[in-house]
Amino acid sequence: MNLNKFSKILCWAVSGTLGVSTAAAATFPDRPVTVMVPYPAGGGTDALARKLARSLADYWKVPVVVENAGGAEGQIGTQRVLNAPADGYTLLFQISQMLLWNKTVPNNKIDAVNDFRYVSKIQTSPLVFGVSSKLPVRNFEEYVTWCKSNDCAWGSGSAYAQLIGKQLMAEAALADTVNVPYRGTAPMMTDVLGSHIAMAVPAVTSSLGQIKGGTFRALAVGSKMRFDQLPDVPTLAELKYSVQGETWYGLLVAKKTPQPAFERIVQAVRAVSTDESLRAQIRAEGGTPVFNAPDVFQREVEQESEQLNTLLDRYWAPQK
C-alpha cells in the first residue's frame, strides 16, 4: 500500500471516529437514564436525588429513573454503578461519606477518588451539634461543663458524623464520652429527643424541622461560616475549635464514561442549576445549592480525602 493511499484511509478512519463521537454527543441521552442512590428510599439523600432527576428529565426529555440500593454504607449501590456499562446512562448520586471507605469499611475495593469522574456538587449541608431542648444547656460551653458531672453519650448517624464528632470531643476534653453509632439519622434523632443520649450530630438537612420546631437545640454548626437559616448558631471555629464538618451531595459517573456523554451530563447539570425552584427546594430543607465545575469538584475531593485520612489515622480505631 502506498503512502498516499494509507494516509487517506487513516483520515477516513479518524473522521469516522469523530463523526460517531459527535453523533453520540448530539443524541445523548436517547433512552432512559438511571440515577443510582446507594441509600434507602425516603431519606434526605434520596429526596434530593429525586428532585435532581425530575429536573434532568425535563431538560433531556427522556425518563430519568431513581434506583435505590442501600446497604454496606452505600457500597452496594455504588458497586452496581461500577459494574454497569460506562456509557453515561447510569449516574451515581453520592455523599462525602464515601471518602472514608478506605479505612471504615473492611475489605473495601472501591477507590472513591479514582474510580469516578466527578460531575458536580449539588448541595452542601453542615453538621449540627445539638441536644434536646429539655436538656438544661443553652450553648456548647454549658454542654461541656454539664458533661463533667453527667452521662454524655452522643449519637452519630454516619461514619462521617462519627469521625467529626470524635475530633470535637477530643478537642473539648470529652474524649472519654461514649459514642453511639446509629444506622441512619432518624433513630438517632428519636433517641436524642427522648433524652436517651445527650447530644446528636446530624446534618442540618436532617434536623432543620426539629430545630425550627423547638425540640432540638442547635449548639454549633460545622460550616466555615454561620449558616443562613440558623444565623444565631455559632460555628465551631467561633468557639475556638479547629473542627469543621460539612457534607456534600453530588453527581458522579464511572471513570471510563466517554467524553461526549460526560460533557452532555455536565451541560445538563449546569442548565438545571439555574432552576430557581430546585434551588429554593434545596434551601427550604436546610441545604446550600452548590453547582461547581468537574475539575473543581475533583480537586476538592482529592484535598478532602487527604484531610479525612489524616483525621482517620488519629481518631478512628483500625477495622478488622
PDB file of C-alpha atoms in Angstrom, residues 32-39 46 49-50 52-54 63-69 77-78 80-81 88-94 251-253:
ATOM      1  CA  PRO A  32     -33.899   6.355  29.929  1.00  0.00           C
ATOM      2  CA  VAL A  33     -31.149   7.320  32.365  1.00  0.00           C
ATOM      3  CA  THR A  34     -30.789   5.804  35.826  1.00  0.00           C
ATOM      4  CA  VAL A  35     -29.687   7.740  38.899  1.00  0.00           C
ATOM      5  CA  MET A  36     -28.398   5.270  41.468  1.00  0.00           C
ATOM      6  CA  VAL A  37     -28.939   6.300  45.093  1.00  0.00           C
ATOM      7  CA  PRO A  38     -26.991   3.850  47.286  1.00  0.00           C
ATOM      8  CA  TYR A  39     -29.113   4.613  50.334  1.00  0.00           C
ATOM      9  CA  ASP A  46     -32.968  10.083  48.140  1.00  0.00           C
ATOM     10  CA  ALA A  49     -31.704  12.889  44.074  1.00  0.00           C
ATOM     11  CA  ARG A  50     -35.341  12.681  43.006  1.00  0.00           C
ATOM     12  CA  LEU A  52     -32.487  16.465  40.529  1.00  0.00           C
ATOM     13  CA  ALA A  53     -33.793  13.548  38.445  1.00  0.00           C
ATOM     14  CA  ARG A  54     -37.029  15.394  37.702  1.00  0.00           C
ATOM     15  CA  PRO A  63     -37.182   9.430  31.653  1.00  0.00           C
ATOM     16  CA  VAL A  64     -34.647   9.698  34.477  1.00  0.00           C
ATOM     17  CA  VAL A  65     -35.309   6.913  36.943  1.00  0.00           C
ATOM     18  CA  VAL A  66     -34.065   6.849  40.538  1.00  0.00           C
ATOM     19  CA  GLU A  67     -32.976   3.429  41.769  1.00  0.00           C
ATOM     20  CA  ASN A  68     -32.253   2.760  45.453  1.00  0.00           C
ATOM     21  CA  ALA A  69     -29.758   0.110  46.519  1.00  0.00           C
ATOM     22  CA  GLY A  77     -25.355   0.694  45.007  1.00  0.00           C
ATOM     23  CA  THR A  78     -22.005   2.284  44.226  1.00  0.00           C
ATOM     24  CA  ARG A  80     -23.589  -1.536  40.817  1.00  0.00           C
ATOM     25  CA  VAL A  81     -22.675   1.687  39.031  1.00  0.00           C
ATOM     26  CA  GLY A  88     -23.284   7.647  30.852  1.00  0.00           C
ATOM     27  CA  TYR A  89     -26.699   6.065  31.302  1.00  0.00           C
ATOM     28  CA  THR A  90     -26.078   5.109  34.936  1.00  0.00           C
ATOM     29  CA  LEU A  91     -25.302   8.050  37.201  1.00  0.00           C
ATOM     30  CA  LEU A  92     -24.321   7.895  40.865  1.00  0.00           C
ATOM     31  CA  PHE A  93     -25.711  10.259  43.478  1.00  0.00           C
ATOM     32  CA  GLN A  94     -23.330  10.137  46.438  1.00  0.00           C
ATOM     33  CA  LEU A 251     -23.341  13.531  40.950  1.00  0.00           C
ATOM     34  CA  LEU A 252     -20.692  11.112  39.677  1.00  0.00           C
ATOM     35  CA  VAL A 253     -20.170   8.739  36.758  1.00  0.00           C
TER      36      VAL A 253
END
